[in-house]
Coordinates of C-alpha atoms and ligand atoms in Angstrom, one line a residue:
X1 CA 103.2 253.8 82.4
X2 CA 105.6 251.9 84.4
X3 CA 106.5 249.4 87.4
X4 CA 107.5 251.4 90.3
X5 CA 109.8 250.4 93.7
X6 CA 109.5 252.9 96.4
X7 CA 111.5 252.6 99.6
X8 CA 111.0 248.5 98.9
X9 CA 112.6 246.9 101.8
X10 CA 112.7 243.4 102.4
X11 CA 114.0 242.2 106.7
X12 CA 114.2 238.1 107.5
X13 CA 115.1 239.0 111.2
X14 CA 118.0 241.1 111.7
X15 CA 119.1 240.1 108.1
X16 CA 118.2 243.0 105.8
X17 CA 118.2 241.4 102.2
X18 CA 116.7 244.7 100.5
X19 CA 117.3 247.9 101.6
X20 CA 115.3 251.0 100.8
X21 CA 115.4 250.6 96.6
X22 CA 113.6 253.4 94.7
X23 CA 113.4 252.7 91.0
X24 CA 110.9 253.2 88.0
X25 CA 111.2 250.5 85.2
X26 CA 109.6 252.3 82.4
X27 CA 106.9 250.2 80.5
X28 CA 108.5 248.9 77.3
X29 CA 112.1 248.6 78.4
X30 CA 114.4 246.2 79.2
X31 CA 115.8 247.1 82.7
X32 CA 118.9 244.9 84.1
X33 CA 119.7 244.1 87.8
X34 CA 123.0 243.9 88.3
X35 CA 124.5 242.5 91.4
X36 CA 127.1 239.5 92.7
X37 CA 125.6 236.5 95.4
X38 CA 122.7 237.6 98.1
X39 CA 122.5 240.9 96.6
X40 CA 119.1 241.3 96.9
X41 CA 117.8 240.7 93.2
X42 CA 115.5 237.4 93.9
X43 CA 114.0 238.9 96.9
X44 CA 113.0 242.3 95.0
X45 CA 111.5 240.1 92.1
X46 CA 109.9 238.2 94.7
X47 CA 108.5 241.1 96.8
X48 CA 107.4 242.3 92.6
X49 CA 105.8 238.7 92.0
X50 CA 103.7 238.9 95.1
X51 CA 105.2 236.0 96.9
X52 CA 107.0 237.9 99.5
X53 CA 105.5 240.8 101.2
X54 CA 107.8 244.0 102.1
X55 CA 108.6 244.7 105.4
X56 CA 108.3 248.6 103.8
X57 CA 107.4 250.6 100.9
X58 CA 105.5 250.2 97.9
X59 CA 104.8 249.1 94.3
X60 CA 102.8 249.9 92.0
X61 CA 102.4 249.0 88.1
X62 CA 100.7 252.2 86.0
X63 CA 100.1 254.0 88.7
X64 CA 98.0 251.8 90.8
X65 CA 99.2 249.4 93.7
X66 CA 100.2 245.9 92.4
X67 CA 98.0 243.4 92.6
X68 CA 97.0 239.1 91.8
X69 CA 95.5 240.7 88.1
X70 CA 99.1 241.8 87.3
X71 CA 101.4 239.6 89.0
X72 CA 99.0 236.6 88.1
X73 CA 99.8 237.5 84.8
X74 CA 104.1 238.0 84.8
X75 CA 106.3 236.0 82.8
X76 CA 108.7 234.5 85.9
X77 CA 111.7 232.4 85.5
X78 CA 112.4 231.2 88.8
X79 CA 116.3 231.4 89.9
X80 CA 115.7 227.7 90.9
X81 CA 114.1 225.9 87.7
X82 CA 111.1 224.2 88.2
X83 CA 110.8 221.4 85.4
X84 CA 109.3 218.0 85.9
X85 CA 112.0 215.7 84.9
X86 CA 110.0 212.5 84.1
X87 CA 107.6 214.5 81.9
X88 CA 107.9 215.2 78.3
X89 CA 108.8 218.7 76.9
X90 CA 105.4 219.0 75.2
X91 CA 103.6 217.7 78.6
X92 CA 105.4 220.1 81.0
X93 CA 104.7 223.0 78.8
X94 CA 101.1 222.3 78.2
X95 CA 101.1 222.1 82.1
X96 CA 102.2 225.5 83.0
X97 CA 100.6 226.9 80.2
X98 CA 97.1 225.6 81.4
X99 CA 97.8 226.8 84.8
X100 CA 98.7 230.8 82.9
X101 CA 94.8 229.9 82.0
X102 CA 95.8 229.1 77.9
X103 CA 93.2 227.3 76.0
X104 CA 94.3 224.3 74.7
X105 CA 93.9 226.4 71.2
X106 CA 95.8 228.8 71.7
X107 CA 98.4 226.7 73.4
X108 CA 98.4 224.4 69.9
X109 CA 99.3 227.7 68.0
X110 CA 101.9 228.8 70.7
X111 CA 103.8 225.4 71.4
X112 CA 105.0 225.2 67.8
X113 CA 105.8 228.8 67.4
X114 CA 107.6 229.0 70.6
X115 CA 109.6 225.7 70.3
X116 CA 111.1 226.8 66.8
X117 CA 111.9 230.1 67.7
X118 CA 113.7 228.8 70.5
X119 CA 115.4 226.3 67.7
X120 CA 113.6 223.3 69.9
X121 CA 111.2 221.8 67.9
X122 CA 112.7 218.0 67.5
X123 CA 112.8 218.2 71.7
X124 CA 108.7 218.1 71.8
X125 CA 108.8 214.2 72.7
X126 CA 111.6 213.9 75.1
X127 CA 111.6 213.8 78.5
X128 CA 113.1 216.8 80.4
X129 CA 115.6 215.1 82.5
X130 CA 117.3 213.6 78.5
X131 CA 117.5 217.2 77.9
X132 CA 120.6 219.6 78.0
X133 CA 121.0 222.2 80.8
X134 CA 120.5 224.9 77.9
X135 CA 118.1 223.3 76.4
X136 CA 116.3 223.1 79.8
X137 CA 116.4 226.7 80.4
X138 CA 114.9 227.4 77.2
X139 CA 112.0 225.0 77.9
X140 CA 111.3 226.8 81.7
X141 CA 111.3 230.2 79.6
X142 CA 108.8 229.6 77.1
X143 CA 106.8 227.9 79.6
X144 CA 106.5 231.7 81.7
X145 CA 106.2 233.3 78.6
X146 CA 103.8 231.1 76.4
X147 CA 101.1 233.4 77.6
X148 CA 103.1 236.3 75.9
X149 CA 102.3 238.7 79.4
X150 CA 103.3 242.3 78.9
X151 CA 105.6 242.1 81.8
X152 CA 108.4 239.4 82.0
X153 CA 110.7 239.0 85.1
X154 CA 113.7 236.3 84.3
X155 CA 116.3 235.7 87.4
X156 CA 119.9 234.7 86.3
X157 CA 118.2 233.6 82.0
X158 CA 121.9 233.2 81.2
X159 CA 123.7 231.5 84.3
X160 CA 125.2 228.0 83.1
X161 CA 124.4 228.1 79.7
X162 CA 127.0 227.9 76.5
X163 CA 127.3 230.7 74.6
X164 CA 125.5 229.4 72.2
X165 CA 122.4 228.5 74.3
X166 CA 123.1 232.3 75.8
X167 CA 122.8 233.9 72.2
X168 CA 119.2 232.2 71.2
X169 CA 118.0 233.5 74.7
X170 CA 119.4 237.0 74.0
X171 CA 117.7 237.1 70.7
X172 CA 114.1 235.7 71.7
X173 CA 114.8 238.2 75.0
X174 CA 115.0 241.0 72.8
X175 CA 112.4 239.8 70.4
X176 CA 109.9 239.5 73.3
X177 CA 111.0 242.9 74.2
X178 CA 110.6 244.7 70.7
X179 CA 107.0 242.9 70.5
X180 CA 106.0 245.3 73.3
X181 CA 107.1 243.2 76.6
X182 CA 108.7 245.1 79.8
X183 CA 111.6 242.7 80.7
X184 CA 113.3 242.8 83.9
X185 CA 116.2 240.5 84.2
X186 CA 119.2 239.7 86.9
X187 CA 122.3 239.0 86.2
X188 CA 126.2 239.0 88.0
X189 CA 127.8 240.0 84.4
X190 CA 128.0 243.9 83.4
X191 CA 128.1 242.4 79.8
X192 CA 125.0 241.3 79.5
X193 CA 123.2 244.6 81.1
X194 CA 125.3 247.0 78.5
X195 CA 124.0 244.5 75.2
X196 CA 120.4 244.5 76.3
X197 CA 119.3 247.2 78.5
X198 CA 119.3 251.0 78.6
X199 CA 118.9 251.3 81.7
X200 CA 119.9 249.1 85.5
X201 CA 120.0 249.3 89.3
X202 CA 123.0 247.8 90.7
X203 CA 122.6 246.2 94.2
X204 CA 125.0 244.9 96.9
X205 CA 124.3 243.7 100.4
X206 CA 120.5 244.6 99.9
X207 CA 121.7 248.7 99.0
X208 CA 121.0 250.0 95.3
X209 CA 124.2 251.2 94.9
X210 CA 123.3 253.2 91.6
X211 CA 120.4 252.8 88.8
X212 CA 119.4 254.9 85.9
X213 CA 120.7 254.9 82.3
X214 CA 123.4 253.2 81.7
X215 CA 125.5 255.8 79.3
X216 CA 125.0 258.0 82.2
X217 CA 126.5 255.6 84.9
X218 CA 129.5 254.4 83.3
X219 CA 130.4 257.9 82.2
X220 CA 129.6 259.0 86.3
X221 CA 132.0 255.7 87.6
X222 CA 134.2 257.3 85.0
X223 CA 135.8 253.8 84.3
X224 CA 133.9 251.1 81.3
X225 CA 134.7 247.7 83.9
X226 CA 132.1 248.4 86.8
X227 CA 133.3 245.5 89.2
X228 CA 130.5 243.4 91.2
X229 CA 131.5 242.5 94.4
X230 CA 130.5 238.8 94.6
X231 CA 130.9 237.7 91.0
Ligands
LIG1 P1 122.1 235.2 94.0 O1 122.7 235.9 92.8 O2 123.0 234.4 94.8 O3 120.8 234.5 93.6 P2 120.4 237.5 95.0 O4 120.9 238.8 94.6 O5 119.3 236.9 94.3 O6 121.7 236.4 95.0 P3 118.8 237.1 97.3 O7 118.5 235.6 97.1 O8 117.7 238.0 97.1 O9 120.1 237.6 96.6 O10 119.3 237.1 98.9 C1 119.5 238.4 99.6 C2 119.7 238.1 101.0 O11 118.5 237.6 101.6 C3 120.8 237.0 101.3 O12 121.5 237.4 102.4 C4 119.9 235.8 101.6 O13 120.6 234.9 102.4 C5 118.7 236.4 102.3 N1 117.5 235.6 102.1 C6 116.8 235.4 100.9 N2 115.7 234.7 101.1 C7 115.6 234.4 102.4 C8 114.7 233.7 103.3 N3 113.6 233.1 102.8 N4 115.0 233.7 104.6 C9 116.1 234.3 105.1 N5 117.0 235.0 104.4 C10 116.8 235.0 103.1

Protein backbone atom coordinates (compact mmCIF):
# COMPACT_ATOMS: atom_id res chain seq x y z
CA UNK A 1 0.00 0.00 0.00
CA UNK A 2 1.64 3.10 -1.10
CA UNK A 3 1.87 6.24 -3.59
CA UNK A 4 4.46 5.48 -6.02
CA UNK A 5 6.80 7.97 -8.55
CA UNK A 6 8.37 6.15 -11.24
CA UNK A 7 10.82 7.91 -13.64
CA UNK A 8 8.25 11.12 -13.04
CA UNK A 9 9.49 13.76 -15.20
CA UNK A 10 8.01 16.96 -15.66
CA UNK A 11 9.67 19.37 -19.23
CA UNK A 12 8.01 23.18 -19.84
CA UNK A 13 10.18 23.45 -23.15
CA UNK A 14 13.76 23.06 -22.74
CA UNK A 15 13.21 23.81 -18.95
CA UNK A 16 13.33 20.41 -17.18
CA UNK A 17 11.57 21.15 -13.65
CA UNK A 18 11.52 17.29 -12.68
CA UNK A 19 13.81 15.00 -13.58
CA UNK A 20 13.48 11.25 -13.52
CA UNK A 21 12.25 10.83 -9.51
CA UNK A 22 11.69 7.29 -8.35
CA UNK A 23 10.22 7.10 -4.92
CA UNK A 24 7.61 5.00 -2.81
CA UNK A 25 5.78 7.00 -0.07
CA UNK A 26 4.59 4.15 2.11
CA UNK A 27 0.79 4.42 3.10
CA UNK A 28 0.68 5.75 6.69
CA UNK A 29 3.85 7.85 6.76
CA UNK A 30 4.78 11.12 6.80
CA UNK A 31 7.28 11.56 3.90
CA UNK A 32 9.13 15.15 3.62
CA UNK A 33 10.42 16.89 0.37
CA UNK A 34 13.24 18.65 0.99
CA UNK A 35 14.63 21.11 -1.43
CA UNK A 36 15.57 25.19 -1.83
CA UNK A 37 13.57 27.62 -4.70
CA UNK A 38 12.39 25.82 -8.29
CA UNK A 39 13.46 22.55 -6.96
CA UNK A 40 10.91 20.67 -8.36
CA UNK A 41 8.52 20.00 -5.23
CA UNK A 42 5.28 21.92 -6.55
CA UNK A 43 5.51 20.50 -9.87
CA UNK A 44 5.89 16.71 -8.50
CA UNK A 45 2.75 17.49 -6.14
CA UNK A 46 1.15 18.80 -9.05
CA UNK A 47 1.95 16.04 -11.54
CA UNK A 48 0.54 13.81 -7.97
CA UNK A 49 -2.69 16.06 -7.83
CA UNK A 50 -3.58 15.49 -11.41
CA UNK A 51 -3.25 18.98 -12.57
CA UNK A 52 -0.18 18.66 -14.52
CA UNK A 53 0.46 15.77 -16.74
CA UNK A 54 4.15 14.20 -16.97
CA UNK A 55 6.01 14.48 -19.86
CA UNK A 56 7.24 10.70 -18.49
CA UNK A 57 6.78 8.05 -16.12
CA UNK A 58 4.21 6.95 -13.90
CA UNK A 59 2.11 6.93 -10.65
CA UNK A 60 0.27 4.88 -9.10
CA UNK A 61 -1.51 4.79 -5.49
CA UNK A 62 -1.89 0.87 -4.12
CA UNK A 63 -0.85 -0.52 -7.00
CA UNK A 64 -3.14 0.89 -9.59
CA UNK A 65 -2.56 4.07 -11.78
CA UNK A 66 -3.76 7.28 -10.22
CA UNK A 67 -6.76 8.53 -10.97
CA UNK A 68 -9.87 11.67 -10.42
CA UNK A 69 -11.29 8.92 -7.40
CA UNK A 70 -7.99 9.51 -5.58
CA UNK A 71 -6.74 12.76 -6.37
CA UNK A 72 -10.44 14.09 -6.19
CA UNK A 73 -10.13 13.12 -2.83
CA UNK A 74 -6.38 14.63 -1.50
CA UNK A 75 -6.01 16.97 1.15
CA UNK A 76 -3.91 19.92 -0.94
CA UNK A 77 -2.51 23.05 0.47
CA UNK A 78 -1.69 25.01 -2.45
CA UNK A 79 1.92 26.82 -2.30
CA UNK A 80 -0.12 29.93 -3.29
CA UNK A 81 -3.17 30.27 -0.67
CA UNK A 82 -6.37 30.40 -2.08
CA UNK A 83 -8.69 32.24 0.63
CA UNK A 84 -11.49 34.62 -0.28
CA UNK A 85 -10.60 37.67 1.61
CA UNK A 86 -14.06 39.43 1.83
CA UNK A 87 -15.61 36.19 3.07
CA UNK A 88 -15.94 35.08 6.60
CA UNK A 89 -13.93 32.15 8.09
CA UNK A 90 -17.02 30.02 8.65
CA UNK A 91 -18.27 31.01 4.92
CA UNK A 92 -14.92 30.13 3.12
CA UNK A 93 -14.74 26.90 4.86
CA UNK A 94 -18.21 25.71 4.37
CA UNK A 95 -17.27 26.63 0.60
CA UNK A 96 -14.50 24.37 0.01
CA UNK A 97 -15.88 21.83 2.13
CA UNK A 98 -19.09 21.65 -0.01
CA UNK A 99 -17.03 21.55 -3.06
CA UNK A 100 -14.83 18.12 -1.14
CA UNK A 101 -18.71 16.92 -1.46
CA UNK A 102 -19.39 17.31 2.76
CA UNK A 103 -22.93 17.37 3.77
CA UNK A 104 -23.84 20.32 5.43
CA UNK A 105 -24.02 17.64 8.53
CA UNK A 106 -21.16 16.50 8.57
CA UNK A 107 -19.59 19.80 7.87
CA UNK A 108 -21.53 21.18 11.26
CA UNK A 109 -19.79 18.38 13.29
CA UNK A 110 -16.30 19.05 11.54
CA UNK A 111 -16.21 23.06 11.49
CA UNK A 112 -16.21 23.13 15.34
CA UNK A 113 -13.97 20.26 15.88
CA UNK A 114 -11.52 21.52 13.33
CA UNK A 115 -11.47 25.22 14.40
CA UNK A 116 -10.67 24.31 18.17
CA UNK A 117 -8.17 21.98 17.39
CA UNK A 118 -6.53 24.47 15.38
CA UNK A 119 -7.03 26.90 18.63
CA UNK A 120 -9.43 29.12 16.08
CA UNK A 121 -12.68 28.95 17.30
CA UNK A 122 -13.40 32.83 18.31
CA UNK A 123 -12.17 33.51 14.35
CA UNK A 124 -15.62 31.72 12.95
CA UNK A 125 -17.14 35.33 12.20
CA UNK A 126 -14.33 37.31 10.85
CA UNK A 127 -13.47 37.97 7.66
CA UNK A 128 -10.31 36.43 6.16
CA UNK A 129 -8.50 39.40 5.05
CA UNK A 130 -8.88 40.70 9.46
CA UNK A 131 -7.17 37.61 9.94
CA UNK A 132 -3.34 36.93 10.79
CA UNK A 133 -0.96 35.31 8.13
CA UNK A 134 -0.83 32.22 10.64
CA UNK A 135 -4.03 32.24 11.37
CA UNK A 136 -4.77 32.21 7.57
CA UNK A 137 -2.72 29.25 6.91
CA UNK A 138 -4.49 27.39 9.49
CA UNK A 139 -7.87 28.34 7.99
CA UNK A 140 -6.64 27.08 4.05
CA UNK A 141 -5.54 23.77 5.92
CA UNK A 142 -8.52 22.73 7.58
CA UNK A 143 -10.41 23.71 4.57
CA UNK A 144 -8.22 20.68 2.47
CA UNK A 145 -8.50 18.55 5.23
CA UNK A 146 -12.15 19.00 6.57
CA UNK A 147 -12.92 15.96 4.61
CA UNK A 148 -10.32 14.05 6.72
CA UNK A 149 -8.95 12.22 3.04
CA UNK A 150 -6.43 9.39 3.73
CA UNK A 151 -3.85 11.20 1.68
CA UNK A 152 -2.80 14.79 2.43
CA UNK A 153 -0.23 16.79 0.24
CA UNK A 154 0.73 20.38 2.08
CA UNK A 155 3.38 22.61 -0.01
CA UNK A 156 5.57 24.96 2.12
CA UNK A 157 2.57 24.36 5.73
CA UNK A 158 5.20 26.22 7.64
CA UNK A 159 6.75 29.08 5.33
CA UNK A 160 5.92 32.62 7.12
CA UNK A 161 4.36 31.54 10.09
CA UNK A 162 5.64 32.30 13.91
CA UNK A 163 6.78 29.66 15.74
CA UNK A 164 4.04 29.57 17.50
CA UNK A 165 1.56 29.29 14.49
CA UNK A 166 4.41 26.55 13.19
CA UNK A 167 4.00 24.41 16.52
CA UNK A 168 -0.13 24.11 16.36
CA UNK A 169 0.45 23.05 12.59
CA UNK A 170 3.09 20.44 13.63
CA UNK A 171 0.95 19.01 16.17
CA UNK A 172 -2.48 18.78 14.19
CA UNK A 173 0.09 17.54 11.16
CA UNK A 174 1.12 14.76 13.21
CA UNK A 175 -2.32 14.25 14.78
CA UNK A 176 -3.75 13.88 11.20
CA UNK A 177 -0.99 11.58 10.53
CA UNK A 178 -1.30 9.13 13.75
CA UNK A 179 -5.23 9.12 12.84
CA UNK A 180 -4.18 7.03 9.75
CA UNK A 181 -3.40 9.96 7.07
CA UNK A 182 -0.35 9.61 4.45
CA UNK A 183 1.16 13.15 4.62
CA UNK A 184 3.39 14.46 2.12
CA UNK A 185 4.78 17.78 2.83
CA UNK A 186 7.64 20.40 1.24
CA UNK A 187 9.68 22.28 2.93
CA UNK A 188 13.39 24.34 2.36
CA UNK A 189 14.30 23.54 6.28
CA UNK A 190 16.07 20.08 7.16
CA UNK A 191 14.56 20.74 10.68
CA UNK A 192 11.34 20.22 9.99
CA UNK A 193 11.85 16.83 7.86
CA UNK A 194 14.01 15.26 10.90
CA UNK A 195 10.94 16.29 13.67
CA UNK A 196 8.23 14.86 11.50
CA UNK A 197 9.22 12.31 8.94
CA UNK A 198 11.06 9.06 8.81
CA UNK A 199 11.72 9.16 5.68
CA UNK A 200 12.46 12.19 2.53
CA UNK A 201 13.58 12.76 -1.10
CA UNK A 202 15.72 15.75 -1.44
CA UNK A 203 15.56 17.56 -4.84
CA UNK A 204 17.63 20.26 -6.62
CA UNK A 205 17.32 21.65 -10.09
CA UNK A 206 14.52 19.00 -10.81
CA UNK A 207 17.22 15.86 -9.71
CA UNK A 208 16.33 13.71 -6.53
CA UNK A 209 19.41 14.04 -5.13
CA UNK A 210 18.88 11.33 -2.41
CA UNK A 211 15.56 9.79 -0.63
CA UNK A 212 15.00 7.00 1.72
CA UNK A 213 15.11 6.96 5.57
CA UNK A 214 16.34 9.54 6.99
CA UNK A 215 18.75 7.81 9.93
CA UNK A 216 20.13 6.19 6.88
CA UNK A 217 20.90 9.40 4.94
CA UNK A 218 22.40 11.54 7.37
CA UNK A 219 24.58 8.70 8.61
CA UNK A 220 25.52 8.10 4.46
CA UNK A 221 26.28 12.34 4.07
CA UNK A 222 28.22 11.53 7.16
CA UNK A 223 27.67 15.17 8.50
CA UNK A 224 24.01 16.11 10.80
CA UNK A 225 23.66 19.91 8.68
CA UNK A 226 22.58 18.65 5.06
CA UNK A 227 22.81 22.14 3.28
CA UNK A 228 19.96 23.05 0.56
CA UNK A 229 21.19 24.82 -2.14
CA UNK A 230 18.54 27.68 -2.46
CA UNK A 231 17.52 28.16 1.05
P1 LIG B 1 9.67 26.83 -4.48
O1 LIG B 1 10.24 26.37 -3.18
O2 LIG B 1 10.26 28.12 -4.95
O3 LIG B 1 8.17 26.81 -4.51
P2 LIG B 1 9.68 24.35 -6.02
O4 LIG B 1 10.64 23.34 -5.53
O5 LIG B 1 8.24 24.15 -5.65
O6 LIG B 1 10.19 25.78 -5.60
P3 LIG B 1 8.71 24.35 -8.74
O7 LIG B 1 7.71 25.43 -8.50
O8 LIG B 1 8.22 22.98 -8.91
O9 LIG B 1 9.83 24.37 -7.61
O10 LIG B 1 9.55 24.79 -10.02
C1 LIG B 1 10.51 23.93 -10.65
C2 LIG B 1 10.95 24.56 -11.95
O11 LIG B 1 9.88 24.50 -12.88
C3 LIG B 1 11.36 26.01 -11.85
O12 LIG B 1 12.45 26.21 -12.72
C4 LIG B 1 10.12 26.74 -12.35
O13 LIG B 1 10.47 27.97 -12.93
C5 LIG B 1 9.61 25.78 -13.40
N1 LIG B 1 8.13 25.87 -13.59
C6 LIG B 1 7.20 25.57 -12.67
N2 LIG B 1 5.95 25.73 -13.17
C7 LIG B 1 6.13 26.14 -14.46
C8 LIG B 1 5.24 26.47 -15.52
N3 LIG B 1 3.90 26.42 -15.37
N4 LIG B 1 5.78 26.87 -16.71
C9 LIG B 1 7.11 26.90 -16.88
N5 LIG B 1 8.02 26.60 -15.93
C10 LIG B 1 7.54 26.23 -14.74
Amino acid sequence: MSLELNQLTKKFNENTAVDDINLTVPTGSMYGFLGGNGAGKTTTFRMILGLLKQTEGTITYNGKPIDYSVTNRIGYLPEERGLHPKLKVEEQIRYLAQLKGMSKKDIDVKLDEWLERFEVPENRDKRIEKLSKGNQQKIQLIASIIHEPDLIILDEPFSGLDPVNVEILKRSVKELNSNGATIIFSTHRMEHVEEMCEELCILNHGAQVVSGNIDKIKSDFGQKEIIIEGD
